[in-house]
């Protein structure tokens, strides 16, 4: 794609990502790490991820009625959820929502610690959200008072 006379160059997503890395002062940073969907599984709804500090992971697992793929390392646990599972939700701190299941600042991929039966890698987002709210003492978004 070229720009015409008098037009600014067209920026692609790759250009914007490269520019962001250059501006962040880390030109040696490699491509961002993404949680991989295990072989034999499909993600027809796309994949995002919800991460929590490792101390919360063991508290969440027994409280969830169904789990998809769960990954862990020493500091965080990640649950794969369908894309856009953050729509109209504010995930409670200290949880972090990772669009595209991209792990910021990950030096190596975490280990897959739970793989569900079947071919879908997803943890249902609403039970995960409600369980996180309960563990963190947060009020679910839809239960908060609305101000006029």
Short mmCIF file of C-alpha atoms in Angstrom, two decimals:
data_model
loop_
_atom_site.label_atom_id
_atom_site.label_comp_id
_atom_site.label_asym_id
_atom_site.label_seq_id
_atom_site.Cartn_x
_atom_site.Cartn_y
_atom_site.Cartn_z
CA UNK A 1 0.00 0.00 0.00
CA UNK A 2 1.39 3.31 -1.00
CA UNK A 3 0.46 6.79 -0.19
CA UNK A 4 -0.40 9.25 -2.90
CA UNK A 5 1.17 12.66 -3.47
CA UNK A 6 0.62 14.90 -0.52
CA UNK A 7 -0.70 12.05 1.64
CA UNK A 8 0.79 10.69 4.83
CA UNK A 9 2.15 7.12 4.72
CA UNK A 10 -0.38 4.44 5.58
CA UNK A 11 0.36 2.75 8.90
CA UNK A 12 -0.36 -0.95 9.29
CA UNK A 13 -0.88 -2.76 12.58
CA UNK A 14 2.68 -4.12 12.35
CA UNK A 15 3.99 -0.57 11.91
CA UNK A 16 2.05 0.64 14.93
CA UNK A 17 3.30 -2.23 17.11
CA UNK A 18 6.90 -1.62 16.03
CA UNK A 19 6.49 2.12 16.69
CA UNK A 20 5.05 1.44 20.15
CA UNK A 21 8.02 -0.77 21.04
CA UNK A 22 10.47 1.84 19.79
CA UNK A 23 8.77 4.53 21.85
CA UNK A 24 8.69 2.33 24.95
CA UNK A 25 12.48 2.19 24.90
CA UNK A 26 12.76 -1.58 24.44
CA UNK A 27 13.85 -2.16 20.85
CA UNK A 28 15.14 -5.64 21.75
CA UNK A 29 11.71 -6.82 22.88
CA UNK A 30 10.55 -9.74 20.83
CA UNK A 31 7.04 -10.35 19.70
CA UNK A 32 4.48 -10.54 22.49
CA UNK A 33 3.75 -14.01 23.88
CA UNK A 34 0.31 -15.42 23.35
CA UNK A 35 -1.25 -18.31 25.24
CA UNK A 36 -1.50 -21.16 22.77
CA UNK A 37 -4.67 -23.17 22.34
CA UNK A 38 -3.62 -26.81 22.82
CA UNK A 39 -3.42 -29.03 19.78
CA UNK A 40 -6.71 -30.69 18.95
CA UNK A 41 -8.75 -27.81 20.38
CA UNK A 42 -10.46 -25.04 18.44
CA UNK A 43 -11.32 -21.49 19.42
CA UNK A 44 -14.22 -20.48 17.15
CA UNK A 45 -15.04 -17.47 19.35
CA UNK A 46 -11.47 -16.19 19.49
CA UNK A 47 -9.44 -16.15 22.69
CA UNK A 48 -8.80 -13.66 25.44
CA UNK A 49 -7.43 -14.47 28.88
CA UNK A 50 -8.02 -13.44 32.47
CA UNK A 51 -5.01 -13.50 34.76
CA UNK A 52 -4.90 -13.48 38.53
CA UNK A 53 -2.03 -13.57 41.00
CA UNK A 54 -0.88 -17.14 41.66
CA UNK A 55 -2.16 -16.99 45.26
CA UNK A 56 -5.77 -16.73 43.96
CA UNK A 57 -5.53 -19.55 41.40
CA UNK A 58 -5.96 -22.47 43.84
CA UNK A 59 -8.89 -20.65 45.47
CA UNK A 60 -10.70 -20.19 42.15
CA UNK A 61 -10.39 -23.69 40.72
CA UNK A 62 -12.61 -25.61 43.16
CA UNK A 63 -15.28 -22.89 43.03
CA UNK A 64 -15.80 -22.99 39.25
CA UNK A 65 -18.48 -25.34 37.88
CA UNK A 66 -16.53 -25.81 34.64
CA UNK A 67 -13.06 -24.80 33.51
CA UNK A 68 -11.37 -24.45 30.20
CA UNK A 69 -7.63 -24.24 29.71
CA UNK A 70 -5.74 -22.87 32.70
CA UNK A 71 -2.07 -21.87 32.54
CA UNK A 72 0.23 -21.03 35.42
CA UNK A 73 3.69 -19.91 36.38
CA UNK A 74 5.10 -18.80 39.71
CA UNK A 75 3.41 -15.40 39.65
CA UNK A 76 0.13 -15.71 37.67
CA UNK A 77 -2.62 -18.07 36.55
CA UNK A 78 -4.50 -17.49 33.28
CA UNK A 79 -7.94 -18.71 32.17
CA UNK A 80 -8.83 -18.73 28.46
CA UNK A 81 -12.20 -17.08 27.80
CA UNK A 82 -14.01 -16.23 24.55
CA UNK A 83 -13.02 -12.94 22.90
CA UNK A 84 -14.83 -9.86 24.17
CA UNK A 85 -15.57 -11.38 27.58
CA UNK A 86 -14.75 -7.96 28.99
CA UNK A 87 -17.70 -6.35 27.21
CA UNK A 88 -19.66 -4.32 29.81
CA UNK A 89 -17.63 -5.90 32.64
CA UNK A 90 -15.01 -4.42 34.91
CA UNK A 91 -12.94 -7.42 35.99
CA UNK A 92 -12.10 -6.95 39.68
CA UNK A 93 -8.56 -6.07 40.72
CA UNK A 94 -6.13 -7.69 40.93
CA UNK A 95 -7.38 -9.64 37.88
CA UNK A 96 -6.09 -8.47 34.50
CA UNK A 97 -7.88 -8.96 31.19
CA UNK A 98 -5.62 -9.82 28.25
CA UNK A 99 -7.18 -9.22 24.84
CA UNK A 100 -5.99 -11.82 22.35
CA UNK A 101 -4.58 -13.88 25.24
CA UNK A 102 -1.37 -11.86 24.90
CA UNK A 103 0.86 -11.95 27.95
CA UNK A 104 2.60 -8.66 28.63
CA UNK A 105 6.18 -8.89 29.81
CA UNK A 106 6.24 -12.71 29.80
CA UNK A 107 9.76 -14.04 29.34
CA UNK A 108 8.48 -17.57 28.76
CA UNK A 109 5.16 -19.28 28.25
CA UNK A 110 3.37 -20.53 31.37
CA UNK A 111 2.57 -24.21 31.79
CA UNK A 112 -0.83 -25.66 30.90
CA UNK A 113 -2.13 -27.03 34.22
CA UNK A 114 -5.72 -27.85 33.24
CA UNK A 115 -7.10 -29.00 29.92
CA UNK A 116 -10.83 -29.64 29.64
CA UNK A 117 -12.41 -32.61 27.94
CA UNK A 118 -13.64 -31.81 24.46
CA UNK A 119 -12.37 -29.37 21.89
CA UNK A 120 -13.24 -25.94 23.34
CA UNK A 121 -10.61 -24.23 25.52
CA UNK A 122 -12.91 -21.75 27.24
CA UNK A 123 -13.81 -21.18 30.86
CA UNK A 124 -17.32 -19.69 30.96
CA UNK A 125 -16.64 -16.01 31.70
CA UNK A 126 -19.66 -15.19 33.88
CA UNK A 127 -18.97 -17.89 36.53
CA UNK A 128 -15.28 -16.89 36.47
CA UNK A 129 -16.22 -13.21 36.88
CA UNK A 130 -18.65 -13.88 39.73
CA UNK A 131 -16.18 -16.13 41.53
CA UNK A 132 -13.47 -13.49 41.22
CA UNK A 133 -15.88 -10.86 42.56
CA UNK A 134 -16.69 -13.06 45.54
CA UNK A 135 -13.00 -13.80 46.30
CA UNK A 136 -11.95 -10.17 46.00
CA UNK A 137 -14.99 -8.64 47.70
CA UNK A 138 -15.92 -6.69 44.55
CA UNK A 139 -19.50 -5.94 43.57
CA UNK A 140 -20.46 -7.25 40.11
CA UNK A 141 -20.88 -4.48 37.55
CA UNK A 142 -24.62 -5.04 37.12
CA UNK A 143 -25.25 -4.85 40.89
CA UNK A 144 -23.70 -1.43 41.41
CA UNK A 145 -25.97 1.56 41.99
CA UNK A 146 -26.45 3.82 39.00
CA UNK A 147 -25.95 7.52 39.59
CA UNK A 148 -28.11 10.06 37.81
#
